[in-house]
mmCIF file of C-alpha atoms and ligand atoms in Angstrom:
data_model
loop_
_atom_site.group_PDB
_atom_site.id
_atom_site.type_symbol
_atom_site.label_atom_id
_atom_site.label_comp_id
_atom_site.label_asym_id
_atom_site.label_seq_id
_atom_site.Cartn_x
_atom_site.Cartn_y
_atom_site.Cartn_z
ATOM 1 C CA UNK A 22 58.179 89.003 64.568
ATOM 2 C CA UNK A 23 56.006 86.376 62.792
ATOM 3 C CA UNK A 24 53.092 86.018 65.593
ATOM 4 C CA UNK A 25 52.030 82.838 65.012
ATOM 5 C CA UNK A 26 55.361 81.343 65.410
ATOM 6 C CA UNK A 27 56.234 83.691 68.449
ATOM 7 C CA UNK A 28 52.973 82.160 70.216
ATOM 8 C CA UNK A 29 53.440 78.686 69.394
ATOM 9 C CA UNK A 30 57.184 78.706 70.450
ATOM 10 C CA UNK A 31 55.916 80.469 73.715
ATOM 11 C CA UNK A 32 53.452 77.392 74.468
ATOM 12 C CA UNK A 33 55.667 74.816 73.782
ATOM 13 C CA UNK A 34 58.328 76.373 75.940
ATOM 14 C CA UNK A 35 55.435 77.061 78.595
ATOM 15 C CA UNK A 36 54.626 73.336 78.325
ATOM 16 C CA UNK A 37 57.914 72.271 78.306
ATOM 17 C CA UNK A 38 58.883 74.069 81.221
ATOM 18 C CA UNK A 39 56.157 72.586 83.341
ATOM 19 C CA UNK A 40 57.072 69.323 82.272
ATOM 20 C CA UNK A 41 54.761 68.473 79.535
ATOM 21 C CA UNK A 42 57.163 65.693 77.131
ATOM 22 C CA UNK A 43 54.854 64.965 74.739
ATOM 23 C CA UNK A 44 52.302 66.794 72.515
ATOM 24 C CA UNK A 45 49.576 65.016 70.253
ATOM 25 C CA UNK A 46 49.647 67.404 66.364
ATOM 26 C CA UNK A 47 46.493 66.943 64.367
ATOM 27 C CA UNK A 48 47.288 67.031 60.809
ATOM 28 C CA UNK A 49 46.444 70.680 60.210
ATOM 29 C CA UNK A 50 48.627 71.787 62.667
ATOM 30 C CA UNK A 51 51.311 69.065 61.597
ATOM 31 C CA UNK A 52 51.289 70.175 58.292
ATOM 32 C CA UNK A 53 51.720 74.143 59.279
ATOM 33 C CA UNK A 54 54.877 72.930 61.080
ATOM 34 C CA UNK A 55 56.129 71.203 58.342
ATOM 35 C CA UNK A 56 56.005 74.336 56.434
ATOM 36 C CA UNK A 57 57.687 76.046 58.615
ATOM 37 C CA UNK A 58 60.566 73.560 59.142
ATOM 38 C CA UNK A 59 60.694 73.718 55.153
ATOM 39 C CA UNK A 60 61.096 77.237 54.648
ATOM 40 C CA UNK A 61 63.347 77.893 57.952
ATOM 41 C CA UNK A 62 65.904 75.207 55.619
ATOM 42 C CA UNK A 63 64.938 76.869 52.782
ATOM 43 C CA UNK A 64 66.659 79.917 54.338
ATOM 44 C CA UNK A 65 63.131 81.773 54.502
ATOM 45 C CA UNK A 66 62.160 84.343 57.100
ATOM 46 C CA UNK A 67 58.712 83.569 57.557
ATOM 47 C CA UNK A 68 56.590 80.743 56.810
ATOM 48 C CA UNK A 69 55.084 79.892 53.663
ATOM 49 C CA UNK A 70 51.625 78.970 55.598
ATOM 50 C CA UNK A 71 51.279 82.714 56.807
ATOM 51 C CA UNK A 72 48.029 83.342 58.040
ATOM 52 C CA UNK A 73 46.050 85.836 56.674
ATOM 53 C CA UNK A 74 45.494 88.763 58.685
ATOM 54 C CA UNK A 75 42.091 88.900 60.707
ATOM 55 C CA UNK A 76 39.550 91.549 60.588
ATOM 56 C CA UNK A 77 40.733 95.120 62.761
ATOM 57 C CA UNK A 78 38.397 94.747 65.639
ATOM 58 C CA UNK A 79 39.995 94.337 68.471
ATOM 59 C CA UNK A 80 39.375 97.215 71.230
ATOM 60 C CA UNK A 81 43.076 97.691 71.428
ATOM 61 C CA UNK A 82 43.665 97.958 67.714
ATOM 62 C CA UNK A 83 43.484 101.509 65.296
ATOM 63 C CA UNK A 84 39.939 101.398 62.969
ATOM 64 C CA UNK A 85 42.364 102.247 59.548
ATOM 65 C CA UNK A 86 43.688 99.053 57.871
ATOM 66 C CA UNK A 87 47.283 98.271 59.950
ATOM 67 C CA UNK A 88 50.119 98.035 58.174
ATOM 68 C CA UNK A 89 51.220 94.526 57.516
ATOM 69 C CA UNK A 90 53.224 93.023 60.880
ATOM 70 C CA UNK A 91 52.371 96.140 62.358
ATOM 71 C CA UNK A 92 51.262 95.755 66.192
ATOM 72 C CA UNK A 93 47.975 97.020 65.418
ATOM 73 C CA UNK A 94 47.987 93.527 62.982
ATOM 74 C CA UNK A 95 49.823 91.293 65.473
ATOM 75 C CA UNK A 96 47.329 92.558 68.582
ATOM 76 C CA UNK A 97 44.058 91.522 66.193
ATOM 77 C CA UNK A 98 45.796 88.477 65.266
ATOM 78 C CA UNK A 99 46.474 87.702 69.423
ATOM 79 C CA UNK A 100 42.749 88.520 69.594
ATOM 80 C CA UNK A 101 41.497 86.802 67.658
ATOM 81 C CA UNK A 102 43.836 83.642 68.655
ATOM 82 C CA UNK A 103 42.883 84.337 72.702
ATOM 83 C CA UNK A 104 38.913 83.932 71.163
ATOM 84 C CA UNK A 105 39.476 80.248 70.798
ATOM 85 C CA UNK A 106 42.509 80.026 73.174
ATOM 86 C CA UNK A 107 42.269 75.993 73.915
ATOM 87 C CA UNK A 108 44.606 75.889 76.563
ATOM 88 C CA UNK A 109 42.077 77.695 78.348
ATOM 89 C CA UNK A 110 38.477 76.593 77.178
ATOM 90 C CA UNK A 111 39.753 72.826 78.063
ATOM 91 C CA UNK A 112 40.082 73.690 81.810
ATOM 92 C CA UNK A 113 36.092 74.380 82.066
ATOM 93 C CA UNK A 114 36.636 76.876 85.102
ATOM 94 C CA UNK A 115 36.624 80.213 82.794
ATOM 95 C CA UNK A 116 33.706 81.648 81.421
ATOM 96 C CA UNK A 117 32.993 82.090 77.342
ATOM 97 C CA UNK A 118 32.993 85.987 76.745
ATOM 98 C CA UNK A 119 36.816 86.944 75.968
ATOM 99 C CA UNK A 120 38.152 90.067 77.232
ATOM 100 C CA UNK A 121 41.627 91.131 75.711
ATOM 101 C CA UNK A 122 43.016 94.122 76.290
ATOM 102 C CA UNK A 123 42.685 98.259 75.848
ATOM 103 C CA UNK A 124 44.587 101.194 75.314
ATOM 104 C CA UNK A 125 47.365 102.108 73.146
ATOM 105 C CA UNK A 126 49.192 99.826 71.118
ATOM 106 C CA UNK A 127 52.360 102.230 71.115
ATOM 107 C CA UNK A 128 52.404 102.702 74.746
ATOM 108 C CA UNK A 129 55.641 103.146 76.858
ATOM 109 C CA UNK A 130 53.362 101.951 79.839
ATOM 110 C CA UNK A 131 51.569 98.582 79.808
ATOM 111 C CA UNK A 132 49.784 98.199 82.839
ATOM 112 C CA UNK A 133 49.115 94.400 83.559
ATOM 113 C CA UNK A 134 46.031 93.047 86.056
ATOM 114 C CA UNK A 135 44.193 90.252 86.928
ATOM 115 C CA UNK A 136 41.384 88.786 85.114
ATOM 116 C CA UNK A 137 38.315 90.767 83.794
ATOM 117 C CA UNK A 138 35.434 90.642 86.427
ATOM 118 C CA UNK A 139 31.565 91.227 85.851
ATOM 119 C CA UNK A 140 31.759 94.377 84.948
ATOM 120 C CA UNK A 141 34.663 93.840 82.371
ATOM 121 C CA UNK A 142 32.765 90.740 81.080
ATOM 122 C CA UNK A 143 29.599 92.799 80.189
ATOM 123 C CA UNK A 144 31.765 95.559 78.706
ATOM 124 C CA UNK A 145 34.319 93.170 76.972
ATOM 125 C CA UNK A 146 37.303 95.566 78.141
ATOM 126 C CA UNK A 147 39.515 95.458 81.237
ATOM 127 C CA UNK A 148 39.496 97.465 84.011
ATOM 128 C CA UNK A 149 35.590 98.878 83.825
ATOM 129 C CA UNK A 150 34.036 98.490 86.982
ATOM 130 C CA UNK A 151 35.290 100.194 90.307
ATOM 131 C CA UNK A 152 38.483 99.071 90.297
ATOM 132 C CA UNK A 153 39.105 100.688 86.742
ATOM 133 C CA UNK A 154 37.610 103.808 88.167
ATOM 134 C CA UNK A 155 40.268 103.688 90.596
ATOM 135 C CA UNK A 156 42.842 102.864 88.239
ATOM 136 C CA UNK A 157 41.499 105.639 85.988
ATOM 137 C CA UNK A 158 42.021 108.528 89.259
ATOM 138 C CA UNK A 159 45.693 107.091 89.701
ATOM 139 C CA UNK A 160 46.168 107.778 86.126
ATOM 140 C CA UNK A 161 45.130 110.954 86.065
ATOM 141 C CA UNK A 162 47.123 111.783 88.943
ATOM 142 C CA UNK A 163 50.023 110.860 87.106
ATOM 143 C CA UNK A 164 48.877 112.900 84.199
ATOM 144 C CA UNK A 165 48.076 109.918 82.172
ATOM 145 C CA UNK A 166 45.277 109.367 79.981
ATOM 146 C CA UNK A 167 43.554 105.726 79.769
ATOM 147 C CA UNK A 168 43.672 105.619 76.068
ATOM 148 C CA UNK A 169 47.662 106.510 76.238
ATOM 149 C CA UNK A 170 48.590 103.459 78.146
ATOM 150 C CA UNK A 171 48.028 99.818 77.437
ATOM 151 C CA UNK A 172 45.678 97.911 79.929
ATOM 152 C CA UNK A 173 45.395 94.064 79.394
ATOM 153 C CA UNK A 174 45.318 90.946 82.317
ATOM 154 C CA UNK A 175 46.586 87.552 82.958
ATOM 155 C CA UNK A 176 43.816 85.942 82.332
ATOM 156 C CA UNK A 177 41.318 86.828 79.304
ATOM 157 C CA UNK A 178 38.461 85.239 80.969
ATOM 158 C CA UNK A 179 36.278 85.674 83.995
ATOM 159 C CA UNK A 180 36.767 82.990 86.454
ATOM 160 C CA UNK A 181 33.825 80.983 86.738
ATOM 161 C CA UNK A 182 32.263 80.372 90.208
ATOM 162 C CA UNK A 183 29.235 78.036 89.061
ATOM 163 C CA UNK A 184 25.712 78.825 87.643
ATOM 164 C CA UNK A 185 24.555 81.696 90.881
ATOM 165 C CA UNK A 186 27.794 83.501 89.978
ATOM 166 C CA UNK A 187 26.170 86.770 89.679
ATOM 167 C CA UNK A 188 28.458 89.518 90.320
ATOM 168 C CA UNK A 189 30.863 87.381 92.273
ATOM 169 C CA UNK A 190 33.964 87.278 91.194
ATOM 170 C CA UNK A 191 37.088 84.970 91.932
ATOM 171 C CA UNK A 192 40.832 85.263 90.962
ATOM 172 C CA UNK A 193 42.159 83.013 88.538
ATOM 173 C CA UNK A 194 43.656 79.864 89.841
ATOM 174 C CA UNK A 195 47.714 78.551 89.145
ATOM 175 C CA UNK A 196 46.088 76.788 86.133
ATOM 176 C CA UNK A 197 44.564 79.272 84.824
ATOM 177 C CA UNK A 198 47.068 82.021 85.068
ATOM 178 C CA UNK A 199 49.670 79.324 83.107
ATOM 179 C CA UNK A 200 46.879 78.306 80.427
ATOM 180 C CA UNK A 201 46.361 82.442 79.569
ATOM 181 C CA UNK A 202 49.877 83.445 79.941
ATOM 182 C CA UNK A 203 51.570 82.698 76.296
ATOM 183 C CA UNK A 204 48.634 85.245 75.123
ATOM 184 C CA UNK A 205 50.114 87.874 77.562
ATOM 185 C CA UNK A 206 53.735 87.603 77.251
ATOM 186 C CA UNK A 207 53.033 87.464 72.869
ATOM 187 C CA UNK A 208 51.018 91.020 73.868
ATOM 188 C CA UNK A 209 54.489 91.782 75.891
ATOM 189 C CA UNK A 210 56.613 91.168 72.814
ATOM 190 C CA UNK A 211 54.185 92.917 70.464
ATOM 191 C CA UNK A 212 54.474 96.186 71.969
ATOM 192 C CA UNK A 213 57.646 95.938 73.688
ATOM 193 C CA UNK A 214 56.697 99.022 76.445
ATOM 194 C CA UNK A 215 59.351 100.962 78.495
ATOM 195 C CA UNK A 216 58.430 99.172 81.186
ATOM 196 C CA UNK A 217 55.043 97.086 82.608
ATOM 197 C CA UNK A 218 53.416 97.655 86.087
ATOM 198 C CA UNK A 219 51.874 94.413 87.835
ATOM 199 C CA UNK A 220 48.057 95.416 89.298
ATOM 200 C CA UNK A 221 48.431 92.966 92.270
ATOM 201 C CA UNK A 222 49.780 89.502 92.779
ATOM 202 C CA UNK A 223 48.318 87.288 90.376
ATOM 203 C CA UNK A 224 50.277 89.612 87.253
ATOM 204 C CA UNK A 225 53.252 89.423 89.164
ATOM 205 C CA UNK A 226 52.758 85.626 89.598
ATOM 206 C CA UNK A 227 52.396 85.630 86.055
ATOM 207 C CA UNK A 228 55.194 87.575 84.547
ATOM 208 C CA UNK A 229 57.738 87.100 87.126
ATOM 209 C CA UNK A 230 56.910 83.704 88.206
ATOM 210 C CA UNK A 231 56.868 84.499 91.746
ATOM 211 C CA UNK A 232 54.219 84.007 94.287
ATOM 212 C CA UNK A 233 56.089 86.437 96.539
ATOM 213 C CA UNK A 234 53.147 88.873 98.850
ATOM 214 C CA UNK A 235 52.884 91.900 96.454
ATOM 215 C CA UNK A 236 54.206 93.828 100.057
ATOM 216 C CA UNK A 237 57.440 92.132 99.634
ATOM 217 C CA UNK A 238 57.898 92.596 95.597
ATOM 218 C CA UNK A 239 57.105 96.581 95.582
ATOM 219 C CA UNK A 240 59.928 98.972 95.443
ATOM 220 C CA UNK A 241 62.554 96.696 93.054
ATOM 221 C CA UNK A 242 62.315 96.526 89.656
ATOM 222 C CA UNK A 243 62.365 93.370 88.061
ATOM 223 C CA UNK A 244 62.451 91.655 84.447
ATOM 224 C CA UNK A 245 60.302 90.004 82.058
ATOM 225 C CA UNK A 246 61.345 89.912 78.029
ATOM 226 C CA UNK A 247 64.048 92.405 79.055
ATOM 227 C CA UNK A 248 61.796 94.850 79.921
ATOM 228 C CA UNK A 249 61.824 96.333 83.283
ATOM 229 C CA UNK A 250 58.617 95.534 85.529
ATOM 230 C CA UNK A 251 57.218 97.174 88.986
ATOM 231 C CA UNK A 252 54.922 95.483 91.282
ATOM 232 C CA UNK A 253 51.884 97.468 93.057
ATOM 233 C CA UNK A 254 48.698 96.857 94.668
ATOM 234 C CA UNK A 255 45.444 96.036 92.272
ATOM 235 C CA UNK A 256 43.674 99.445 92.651
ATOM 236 C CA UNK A 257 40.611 97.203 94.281
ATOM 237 C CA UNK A 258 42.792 97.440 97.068
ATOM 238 C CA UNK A 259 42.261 100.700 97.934
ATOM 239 C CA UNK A 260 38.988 100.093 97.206
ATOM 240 C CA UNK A 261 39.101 97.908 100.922
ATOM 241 C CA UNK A 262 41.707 100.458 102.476
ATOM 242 C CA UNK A 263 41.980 103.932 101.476
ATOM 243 C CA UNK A 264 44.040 105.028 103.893
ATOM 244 C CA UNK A 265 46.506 107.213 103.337
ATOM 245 C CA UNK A 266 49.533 105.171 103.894
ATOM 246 C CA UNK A 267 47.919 102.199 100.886
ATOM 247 C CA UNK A 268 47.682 105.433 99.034
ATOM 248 C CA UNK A 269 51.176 106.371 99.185
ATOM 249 C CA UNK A 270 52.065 102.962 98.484
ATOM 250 C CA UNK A 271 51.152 102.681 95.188
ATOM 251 C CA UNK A 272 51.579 106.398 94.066
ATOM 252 C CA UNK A 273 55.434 105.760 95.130
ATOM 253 C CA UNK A 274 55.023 102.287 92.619
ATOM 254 C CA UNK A 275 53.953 104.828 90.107
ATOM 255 C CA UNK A 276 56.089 107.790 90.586
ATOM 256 C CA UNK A 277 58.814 105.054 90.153
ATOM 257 C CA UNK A 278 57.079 104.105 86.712
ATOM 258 C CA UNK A 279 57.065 107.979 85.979
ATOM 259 C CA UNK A 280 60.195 108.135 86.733
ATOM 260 C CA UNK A 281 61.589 105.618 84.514
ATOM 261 C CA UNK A 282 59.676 106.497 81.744
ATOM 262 C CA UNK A 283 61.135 110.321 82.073
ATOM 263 C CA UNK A 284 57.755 111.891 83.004
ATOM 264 C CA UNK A 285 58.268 115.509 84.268
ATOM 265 C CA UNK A 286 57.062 114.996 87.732
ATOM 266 C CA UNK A 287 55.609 118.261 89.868
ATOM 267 C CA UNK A 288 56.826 119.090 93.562
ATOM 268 C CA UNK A 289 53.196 118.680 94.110
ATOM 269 C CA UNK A 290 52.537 115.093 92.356
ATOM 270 C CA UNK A 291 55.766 113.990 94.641
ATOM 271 C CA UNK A 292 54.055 115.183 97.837
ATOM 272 C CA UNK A 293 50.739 113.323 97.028
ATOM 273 C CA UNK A 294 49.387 111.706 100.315
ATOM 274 C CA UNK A 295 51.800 112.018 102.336
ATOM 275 C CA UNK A 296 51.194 112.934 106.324
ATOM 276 C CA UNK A 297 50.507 116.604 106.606
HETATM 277 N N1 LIG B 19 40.457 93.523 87.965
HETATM 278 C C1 LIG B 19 41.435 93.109 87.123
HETATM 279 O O1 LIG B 19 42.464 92.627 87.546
HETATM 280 N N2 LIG B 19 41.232 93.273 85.829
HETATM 281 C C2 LIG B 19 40.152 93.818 85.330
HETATM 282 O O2 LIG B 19 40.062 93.947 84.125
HETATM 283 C C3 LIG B 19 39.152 94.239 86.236
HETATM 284 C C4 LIG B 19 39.329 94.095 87.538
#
């Protein structure tokens, strides 16, 4: 996969499908494409205006040197891209700090949520603040450590609710779910997972396109990239309702995922909250 390409492609398309015609090019990026068409009748593979790689700092990249077009590489490149992601910094309703994604860049389990909140925005990674904790007890229920699966959101950025935000935090609107989402589904296609699990209804408006009540989309699997996707509650939740039938809920959502991904499930994980 050549990730520049793969992420420009997925814009256009994005913009194309919402029925954007035209496009204005400045000259750098003009030129770039020109390249590209050159080589591509040239009968080359990849460009000859390849970028060169970024630094390896991303949170959900290995500290050794990746191997070129590795995912470790493509993930920094994403990174760094979703840094300066204009589709997003023109709307002027996210905040600055970027927050990309965490986790293992070989998972079988990519585990897809919302937007980063105030806790995730101090800490620059997803899935920090209470609802991660949550998120972290369902994993460990399922035997899973954090670091083994791949956490990232729709949106890279915290909404913005005006200068007394505070701690308050909002979910990201239609546009900016669509401005973010090339970033996500060019994560998607870097690490190609067994399967993806949707934290609430904004990822499954995302990746499946459908506004549907996350109550309605549970229990079926669906696609995105050819890779089969689950819908459960966002573990925050069960941070409003812990009772024990929300708590079934979504362990059945991820005993499904376990299940799929061939996970030796206990007699005892498979009775977890339900009615004594
Ligand atoms: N909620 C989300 O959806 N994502 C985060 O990273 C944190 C909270």
């Amino acid at each position: 996969m050549n990730t520049l390409r793969d992420l420009t492609i997925e814009t256009l398309t994005h913009l194309s499908e919402n029925g954007q015609e035209q496009l204005a090019l400045d000259s750098e990026a003009r030129s770039i494409l020109r390249d590209w068409m050159l080589a591509a009748r040239n009968g080359a593979t990849t460009p000859a205006t390849q970028p060169t790689p970024p630094p390896n700092t991303g949170k959900a990249t290995h500290t050794t040197a990746p191997a070129p077009d590795s995912v470790e590489e493509k993930l920094a490149y994403l990174q760094m891209r979703a840094q300066n992601w204009k589709a997003a910094r023109a709307l002027g309703t996210l905040r600055d700090t970027m927050v990309f994604a965490t986790g293992n860049p070989h998972a079988r389990l990519m585990l897809v949520g919302e937007a980063p909140g105030y806790d995730e925005e101090r800490l620059q990674e997803p899935f920090v603040g209470r609802a991660g904790q949550k998120l972290n007890q369902i994993l460990a229920a399922a035997n899973m450590a954090r670091e083994e699966v791949y956490i990232s959101n729709i949106c890279k950025f915290r909404p913005a609710m005006g200068q007394n935000q505070g701690m308050s935090n909002r979910p990201p609107s239609d546009e900016e779910i669509a401005a973010c989402l090339p970033l996500i589904m060019a994560e998607i296609r870097a690490i190609r997972p067994t399967c993806i699990l949707c934290l609430g209804g904004t990822a499954a408006k995302g990746l499946l396109g459908s506004g549907a009540s996350v109550s309605s989309l549970r229990g079926k699997w669906f696609d995105c990239q050819n890779i089969p996707v689950r819908v459960t509650y966002h573990p925050s939740y069960l941070l409003r309702n812990d009772s024990l039938t929300a708590k079934r809920a979504v362990w059945e959502d991820f005993l499904a995922v376990m299940e799929k991904l061939n996970l030796n499930i206990t007699p005892r994980q498979r009775a977890f909250f339900l009615p004594a």
